[in-house]
Coordinates of C-alpha atoms in Angstrom, one line a residue:
M1 CA 0.3 0.3 0.0
F2 CA 3.4 2.5 0.4
E3 CA 3.7 2.3 -2.1
A4 CA 0.2 3.0 -4.0
F5 CA 1.1 6.5 -2.3
R6 CA 4.2 7.1 -4.6
L7 CA 2.2 6.5 -6.7
I8 CA -0.9 8.2 -6.7
P9 CA -0.6 11.0 -9.3
A10 CA 0.2 8.2 -11.8
L11 CA -2.8 5.8 -10.8
Q12 CA -5.1 9.1 -10.6
A13 CA -4.1 9.4 -14.4
I14 CA -4.8 5.6 -15.5
F15 CA -8.1 5.1 -13.3
H16 CA -9.5 8.5 -15.1
S17 CA -8.0 7.5 -19.0
E18 CA -8.5 3.7 -18.5
I19 CA -5.1 3.6 -20.6
E20 CA -2.5 0.3 -19.8
F21 CA 1.2 2.6 -20.8
R22 CA 3.4 0.5 -21.7
E23 CA 7.2 0.9 -23.1
D24 CA 6.1 2.0 -26.4
S25 CA 3.3 4.4 -25.1
F26 CA 6.0 6.9 -25.0
A27 CA 8.9 8.3 -27.8
E28 CA 11.1 10.8 -27.2
L29 CA 11.1 14.3 -29.4
N30 CA 12.3 14.8 -32.6
A31 CA 14.4 17.7 -33.1
A32 CA 12.2 21.0 -34.1
Q33 CA 9.6 19.1 -31.2
R34 CA 12.2 19.8 -28.0
E35 CA 13.7 23.6 -30.3
A36 CA 9.8 24.4 -29.8
Y37 CA 9.5 23.1 -26.1
E38 CA 12.9 24.6 -25.5
R39 CA 11.4 27.6 -26.9
K40 CA 8.7 27.4 -24.8
V41 CA 8.9 25.8 -21.7
A42 CA 12.5 25.2 -20.4
T43 CA 16.1 23.0 -21.2
P44 CA 14.9 20.4 -20.0
D45 CA 17.0 18.4 -16.6
E46 CA 15.6 14.7 -18.2
P47 CA 14.5 13.2 -20.7
I48 CA 11.2 13.9 -22.2
Y49 CA 8.7 11.7 -24.5
R50 CA 5.9 12.6 -26.1
V51 CA 2.9 10.5 -24.4
L52 CA 1.3 8.9 -27.9
P53 CA -1.9 7.6 -26.5
L54 CA -3.1 11.1 -25.7
E55 CA -1.8 12.9 -28.2
P56 CA -4.5 15.4 -29.7
T57 CA -5.8 14.6 -33.3
V58 CA -4.3 17.0 -36.5
I59 CA -7.4 18.4 -37.5
E60 CA -6.4 19.0 -41.3
R61 CA -7.5 22.8 -42.1
Q62 CA -8.0 23.6 -45.8
G63 CA -6.0 27.5 -47.1
N64 CA -2.7 28.7 -45.7
E65 CA -3.4 28.4 -41.7
K66 CA -1.2 27.5 -39.3
I67 CA -1.7 24.3 -37.3
T68 CA -0.7 24.6 -33.7
V69 CA -0.4 20.6 -32.2
E70 CA -0.1 20.1 -28.6
L71 CA 2.1 16.8 -27.5
T72 CA 0.3 15.6 -24.1
I73 CA 5.2 15.2 -22.7
A74 CA 6.2 13.5 -19.3
T75 CA 9.4 13.4 -18.6
Q76 CA 11.5 10.6 -17.8
S77 CA 10.8 10.2 -14.3
E78 CA 6.6 10.7 -15.3
R79 CA 7.5 8.0 -17.8
Q80 CA 8.0 5.5 -15.2
L81 CA 5.6 6.1 -12.5
L82 CA 2.9 5.6 -15.4
L83 CA 4.4 2.4 -15.8
D84 CA 5.6 2.1 -12.1
A85 CA 2.0 1.9 -11.9
V86 CA 0.5 -0.2 -14.4
R87 CA 2.6 -3.2 -12.7
F88 CA 1.5 -1.9 -9.8
I89 CA -2.4 -2.9 -11.1
Y90 CA -1.1 -6.0 -12.6
R91 CA 0.3 -6.7 -9.3
A92 CA -2.9 -5.7 -7.0
S93 CA -5.9 -7.6 -8.8
D94 CA -3.6 -10.5 -8.5
Q95 CA -6.2 -12.8 -7.9
M96 CA -7.6 -12.4 -11.2
P97 CA -7.4 -14.9 -14.2
E98 CA -4.4 -12.8 -16.1
E99 CA -5.3 -14.9 -19.4
S100 CA -8.8 -13.9 -19.1
T101 CA -9.0 -11.0 -17.7
S102 CA -9.1 -7.3 -19.1
F103 CA -7.2 -4.0 -17.9
E104 CA -10.2 -2.5 -17.8
Q105 CA -12.2 -5.7 -15.3
R106 CA -9.3 -5.0 -13.1
L107 CA -9.2 -0.8 -12.7
A108 CA -12.6 -2.4 -11.9
F109 CA -12.2 -4.6 -9.8
L110 CA -9.8 -2.3 -7.4
R111 CA -11.7 1.0 -7.9
Q112 CA -13.8 -1.2 -5.5
R113 CA -10.3 -2.1 -3.4
L114 CA -8.7 1.1 -2.8
P115 CA -9.4 4.3 -1.3
P116 CA -10.6 7.4 -3.6
I117 CA -8.0 9.5 -3.4
V118 CA -5.5 6.5 -5.2
V119 CA -8.6 6.5 -7.8
G120 CA -9.3 10.0 -8.5
E121 CA -12.9 9.8 -7.4
P122 CA -14.6 12.5 -4.8
E123 CA -14.2 10.7 -1.3
E124 CA -18.6 10.5 -0.3
D125 CA -19.6 13.7 1.3
L126 CA -20.1 12.0 4.7
S127 CA -23.3 14.2 6.5
R128 CA -24.8 14.0 3.4
G129 CA -26.4 10.4 5.2
R130 CA -27.0 11.6 8.6

C-alpha cells in the first residue's frame, strides 16, 4: 500500500484515462519538437517523451492557416511512474485470471478496493447521510 502513495498521481491518471501504459506508449521528441519545447518551456533536466495514447488528433484545415499541434509530454520520471503504476495494478489484482482479464476489468476491480484518493474519485460527503 505504501507504494500506492508514491504512485497516486500516476494511478489517478490511469484510472481517469483507462490507458494501460507500456514502453511503446512513449516516444522521444524529434529535433523540431525538442527545440519548440525548449523555446516555449525550458531546457529539460531529464529526458522528455511524447505520450502517444494521449496525443490529440490533428485536424487538417483548408488554405494557408498554420496548425498548432499540442503534445502531451512526460518527463523520464513521470514516464517511469506511469509504467510502475501499471505494474502495481497488475500486482494488486493478481487474484484475477491473467489471460482472461482485461485491463479495464482490473481497474473496475481495484476501484472497489482502493481508497478514493488513489483512484482519483472524490470521497463521498459523509454529512449527507445524517
